[in-house]
Short mmCIF file of C-alpha atoms in Angstrom, two decimals:
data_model
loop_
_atom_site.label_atom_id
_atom_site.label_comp_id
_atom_site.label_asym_id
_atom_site.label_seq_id
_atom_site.Cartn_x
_atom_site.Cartn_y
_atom_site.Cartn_z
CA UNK A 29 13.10 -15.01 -25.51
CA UNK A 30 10.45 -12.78 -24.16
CA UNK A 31 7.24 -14.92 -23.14
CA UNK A 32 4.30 -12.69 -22.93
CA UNK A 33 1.18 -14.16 -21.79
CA UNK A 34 -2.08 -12.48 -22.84
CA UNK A 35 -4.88 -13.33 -20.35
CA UNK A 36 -8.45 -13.90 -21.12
CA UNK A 37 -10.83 -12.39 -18.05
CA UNK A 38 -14.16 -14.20 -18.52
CA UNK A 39 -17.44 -14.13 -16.38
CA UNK A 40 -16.68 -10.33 -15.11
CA UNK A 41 -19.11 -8.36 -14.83
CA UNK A 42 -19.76 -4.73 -13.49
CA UNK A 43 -21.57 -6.15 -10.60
CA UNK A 44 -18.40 -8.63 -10.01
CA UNK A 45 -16.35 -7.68 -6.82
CA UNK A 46 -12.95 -7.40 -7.29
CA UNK A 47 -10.44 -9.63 -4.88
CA UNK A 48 -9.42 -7.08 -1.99
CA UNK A 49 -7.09 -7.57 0.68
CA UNK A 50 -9.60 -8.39 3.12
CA UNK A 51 -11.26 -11.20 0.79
CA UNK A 52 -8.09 -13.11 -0.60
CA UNK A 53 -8.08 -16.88 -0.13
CA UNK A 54 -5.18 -17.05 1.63
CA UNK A 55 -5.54 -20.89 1.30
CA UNK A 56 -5.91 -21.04 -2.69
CA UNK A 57 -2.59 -18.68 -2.72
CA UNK A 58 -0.95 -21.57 -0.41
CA UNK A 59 -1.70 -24.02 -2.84
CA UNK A 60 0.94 -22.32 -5.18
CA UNK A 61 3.88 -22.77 -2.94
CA UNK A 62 7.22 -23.50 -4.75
CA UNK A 63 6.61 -22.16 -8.22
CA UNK A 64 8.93 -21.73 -10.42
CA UNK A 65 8.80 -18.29 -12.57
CA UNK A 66 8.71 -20.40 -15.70
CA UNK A 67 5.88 -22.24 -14.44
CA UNK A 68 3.20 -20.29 -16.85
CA UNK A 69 0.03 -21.43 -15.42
CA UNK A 70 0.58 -21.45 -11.58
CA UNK A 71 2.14 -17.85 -11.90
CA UNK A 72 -1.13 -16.65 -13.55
CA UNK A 73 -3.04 -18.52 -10.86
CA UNK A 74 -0.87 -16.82 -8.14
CA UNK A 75 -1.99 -13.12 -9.62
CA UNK A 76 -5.35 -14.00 -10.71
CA UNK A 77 -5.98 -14.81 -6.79
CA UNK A 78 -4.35 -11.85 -5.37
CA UNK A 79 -5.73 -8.68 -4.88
CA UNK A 80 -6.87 -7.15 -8.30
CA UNK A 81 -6.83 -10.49 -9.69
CA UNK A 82 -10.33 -9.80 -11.60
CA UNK A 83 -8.43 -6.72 -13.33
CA UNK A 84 -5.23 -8.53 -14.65
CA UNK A 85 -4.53 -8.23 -18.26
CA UNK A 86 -1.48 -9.94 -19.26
CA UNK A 87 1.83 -10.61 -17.67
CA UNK A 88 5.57 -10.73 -19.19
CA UNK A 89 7.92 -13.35 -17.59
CA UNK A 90 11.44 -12.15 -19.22
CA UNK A 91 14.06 -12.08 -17.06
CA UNK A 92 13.01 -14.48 -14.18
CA UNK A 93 11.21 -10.90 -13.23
CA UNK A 94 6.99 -10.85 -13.15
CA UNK A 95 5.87 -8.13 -15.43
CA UNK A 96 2.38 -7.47 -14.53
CA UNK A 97 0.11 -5.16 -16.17
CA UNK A 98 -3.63 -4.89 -14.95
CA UNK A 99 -6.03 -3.35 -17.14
CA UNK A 100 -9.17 -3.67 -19.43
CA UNK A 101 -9.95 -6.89 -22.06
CA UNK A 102 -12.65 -7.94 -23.66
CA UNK A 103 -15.61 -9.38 -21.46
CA UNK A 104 -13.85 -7.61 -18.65
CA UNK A 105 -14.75 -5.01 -16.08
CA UNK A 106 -14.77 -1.84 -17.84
CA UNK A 107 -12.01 0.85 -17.59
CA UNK A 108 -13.82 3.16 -15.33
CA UNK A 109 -14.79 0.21 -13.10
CA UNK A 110 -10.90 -1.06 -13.05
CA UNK A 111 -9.62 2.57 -12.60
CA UNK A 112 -12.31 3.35 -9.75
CA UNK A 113 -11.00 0.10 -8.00
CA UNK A 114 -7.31 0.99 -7.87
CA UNK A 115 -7.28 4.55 -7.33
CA UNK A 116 -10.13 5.06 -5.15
CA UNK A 117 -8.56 7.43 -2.83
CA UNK A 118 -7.96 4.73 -0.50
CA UNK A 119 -4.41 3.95 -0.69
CA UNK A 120 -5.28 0.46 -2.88
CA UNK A 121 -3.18 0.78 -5.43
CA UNK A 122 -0.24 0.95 -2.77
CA UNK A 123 -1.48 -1.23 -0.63
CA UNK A 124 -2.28 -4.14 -3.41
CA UNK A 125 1.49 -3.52 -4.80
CA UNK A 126 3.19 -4.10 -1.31
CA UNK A 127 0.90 -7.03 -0.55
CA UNK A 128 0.81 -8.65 -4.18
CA UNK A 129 5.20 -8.41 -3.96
CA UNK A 130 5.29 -10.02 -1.10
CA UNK A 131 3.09 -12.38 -1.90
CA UNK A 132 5.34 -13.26 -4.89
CA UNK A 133 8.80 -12.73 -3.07
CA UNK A 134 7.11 -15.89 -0.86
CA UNK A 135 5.77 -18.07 -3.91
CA UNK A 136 8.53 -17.87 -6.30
CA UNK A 137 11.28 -18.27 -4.77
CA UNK A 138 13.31 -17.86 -7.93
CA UNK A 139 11.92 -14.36 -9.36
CA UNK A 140 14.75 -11.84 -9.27
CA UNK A 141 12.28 -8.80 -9.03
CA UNK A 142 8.54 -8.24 -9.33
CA UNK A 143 6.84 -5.32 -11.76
CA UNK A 144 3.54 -3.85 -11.57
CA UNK A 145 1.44 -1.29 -13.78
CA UNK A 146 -1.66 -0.13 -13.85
CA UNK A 147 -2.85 3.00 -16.11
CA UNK A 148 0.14 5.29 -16.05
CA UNK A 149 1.05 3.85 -12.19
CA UNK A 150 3.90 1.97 -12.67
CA UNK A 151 6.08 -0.62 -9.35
CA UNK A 152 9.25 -2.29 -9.64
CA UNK A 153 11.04 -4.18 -6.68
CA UNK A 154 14.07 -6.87 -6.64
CA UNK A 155 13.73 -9.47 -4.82
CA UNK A 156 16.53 -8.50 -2.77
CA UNK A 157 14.62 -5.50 -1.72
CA UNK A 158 11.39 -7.42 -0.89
CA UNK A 159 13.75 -9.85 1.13
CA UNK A 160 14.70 -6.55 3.71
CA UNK A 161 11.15 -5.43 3.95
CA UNK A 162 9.74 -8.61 5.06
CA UNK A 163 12.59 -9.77 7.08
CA UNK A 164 12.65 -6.26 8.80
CA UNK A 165 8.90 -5.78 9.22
CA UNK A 166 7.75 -9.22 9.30
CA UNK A 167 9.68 -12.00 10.00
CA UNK A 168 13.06 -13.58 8.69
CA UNK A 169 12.11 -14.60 5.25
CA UNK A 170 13.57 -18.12 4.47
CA UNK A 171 16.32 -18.96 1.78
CA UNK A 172 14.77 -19.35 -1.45
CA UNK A 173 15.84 -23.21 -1.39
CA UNK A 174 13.62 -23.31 1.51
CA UNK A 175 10.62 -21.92 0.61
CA UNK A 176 10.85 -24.40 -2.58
CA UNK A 177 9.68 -26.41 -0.04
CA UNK A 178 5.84 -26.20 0.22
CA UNK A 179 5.37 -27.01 3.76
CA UNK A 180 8.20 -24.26 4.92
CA UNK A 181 6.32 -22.12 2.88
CA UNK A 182 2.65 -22.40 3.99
CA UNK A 183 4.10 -22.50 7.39
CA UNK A 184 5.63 -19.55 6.93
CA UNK A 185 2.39 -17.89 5.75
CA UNK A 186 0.56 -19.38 7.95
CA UNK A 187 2.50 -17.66 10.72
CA UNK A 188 2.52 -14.61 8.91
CA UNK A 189 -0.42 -13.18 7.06
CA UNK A 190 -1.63 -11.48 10.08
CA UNK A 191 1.59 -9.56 10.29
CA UNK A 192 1.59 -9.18 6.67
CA UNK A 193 -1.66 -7.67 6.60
CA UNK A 194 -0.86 -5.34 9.59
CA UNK A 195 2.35 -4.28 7.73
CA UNK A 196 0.81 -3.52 4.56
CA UNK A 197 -2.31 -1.60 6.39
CA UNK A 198 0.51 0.59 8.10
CA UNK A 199 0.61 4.28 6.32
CA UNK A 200 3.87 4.39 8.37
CA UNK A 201 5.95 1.06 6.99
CA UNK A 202 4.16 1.77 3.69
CA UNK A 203 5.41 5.81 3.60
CA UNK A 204 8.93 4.24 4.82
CA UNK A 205 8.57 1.48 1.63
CA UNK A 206 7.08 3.48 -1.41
CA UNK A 207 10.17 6.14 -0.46
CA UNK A 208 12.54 3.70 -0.70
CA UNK A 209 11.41 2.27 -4.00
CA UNK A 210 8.36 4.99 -5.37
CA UNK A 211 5.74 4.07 -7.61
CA UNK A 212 6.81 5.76 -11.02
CA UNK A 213 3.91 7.72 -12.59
CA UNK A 214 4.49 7.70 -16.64
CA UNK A 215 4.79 10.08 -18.67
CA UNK A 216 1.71 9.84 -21.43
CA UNK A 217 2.63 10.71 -25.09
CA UNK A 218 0.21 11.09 -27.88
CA UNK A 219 1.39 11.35 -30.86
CA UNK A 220 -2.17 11.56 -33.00
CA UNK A 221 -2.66 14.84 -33.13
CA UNK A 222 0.73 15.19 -34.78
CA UNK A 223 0.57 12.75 -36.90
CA UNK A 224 -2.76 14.16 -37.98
CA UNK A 225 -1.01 17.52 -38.41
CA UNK A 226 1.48 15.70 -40.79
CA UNK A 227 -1.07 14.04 -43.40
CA UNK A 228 -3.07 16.84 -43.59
CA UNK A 229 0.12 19.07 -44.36
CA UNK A 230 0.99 16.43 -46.68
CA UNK A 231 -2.41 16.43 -48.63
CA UNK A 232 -2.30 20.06 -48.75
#
């Protein structure tokens, strides 16, 4: 069964500042240490506090793999606003993928693979993958038994998110990552103008 869960974004507004690297509670992320994928609400906690958070739009949990898709809803920041946040020229929407993943890869321990898209941008990484980036670049990431364990978890975060900041900041390790496993631009198809073409052939 496919579980799709549609989020509501409430209290946004254009003057909102959206979560960054630099301003993530590391500590509210903590809190979420040990969830299960099937754990609705503290997987939608886990995203809402990463970076981008303020921009997610709903998130599909099918296959033990995190299907996240940020985007515009009602009462929400507005698409120019959420597009001028992720692809601001500033490597963001890179750096927010690598840090959100590994983020995840450290939370739920039982997610097979993690999936992000925003506009036509679109990441996927296994968990296997994510497991020999961090391992290589930050530090031997614990079995997935043990970081079901909170405090083995928060430790190892707690040891970490320096190095896990410094890796993701890298243009070198990041280059080395997105080349391994490349962010997938989409190919857009609109169909309106053909289907327009049709009726009016039709009525004709």
């Amino acid at each position: 069964m496919i579980l799709l869960i549609l989020v509501g974004i409430t209290g946004c507004s254009s003057k909102e500042e959206v979560t960054s690297i630099n301003t993530v509670d590391v500590k509210d992320l903590k809190d979420h240490s040990g969830t299960y994928v099937g754990d609705n609400s503290n997987v939608v906690a886990i995203v809402r506090a990463l970076p981008g958070g303020e921009t997610f739009k709903e998130i599909n949990l099918h296959n033990k793999t995190p299907k996240i898709m940020y985007g515009t809803k009602e009462d929400s920041l507005s698409e120019d606003e959420i597009l001028k946040y992720w692809l601001d020229g500033k490597d963001t929407l890179e750096k927010n993928f690598l840090y959100n993943a590994i983020y995840l890869t450290i939370l739920i321990p039982n997610a097979e693979g993690y999936s992000f898209k925003i506009d036509d941008q679109k990441f996927s990484v296994s968990r296997q993958e994510m497991k020999q980036f961090i391992s290589k670049n930050i530090q031997t990431l614990p079995s997935s038994n043990e970081l079901f364990d909170k405090e083995n978890a928060q430790q190892f975060i707690d040891n970490n998110k320096e190095k896990i900041n410094k890796a993701v900041k890298s243009a070198t390790i990041r280059e080395q990552f997105f080349k391994n496993v490349p962010i997938v631009k989409e190919l857009r198809t609109n169909k309106e103008p053909y289907l327009r073409l049709f009726i009016c052939f039709l009525f004709t």
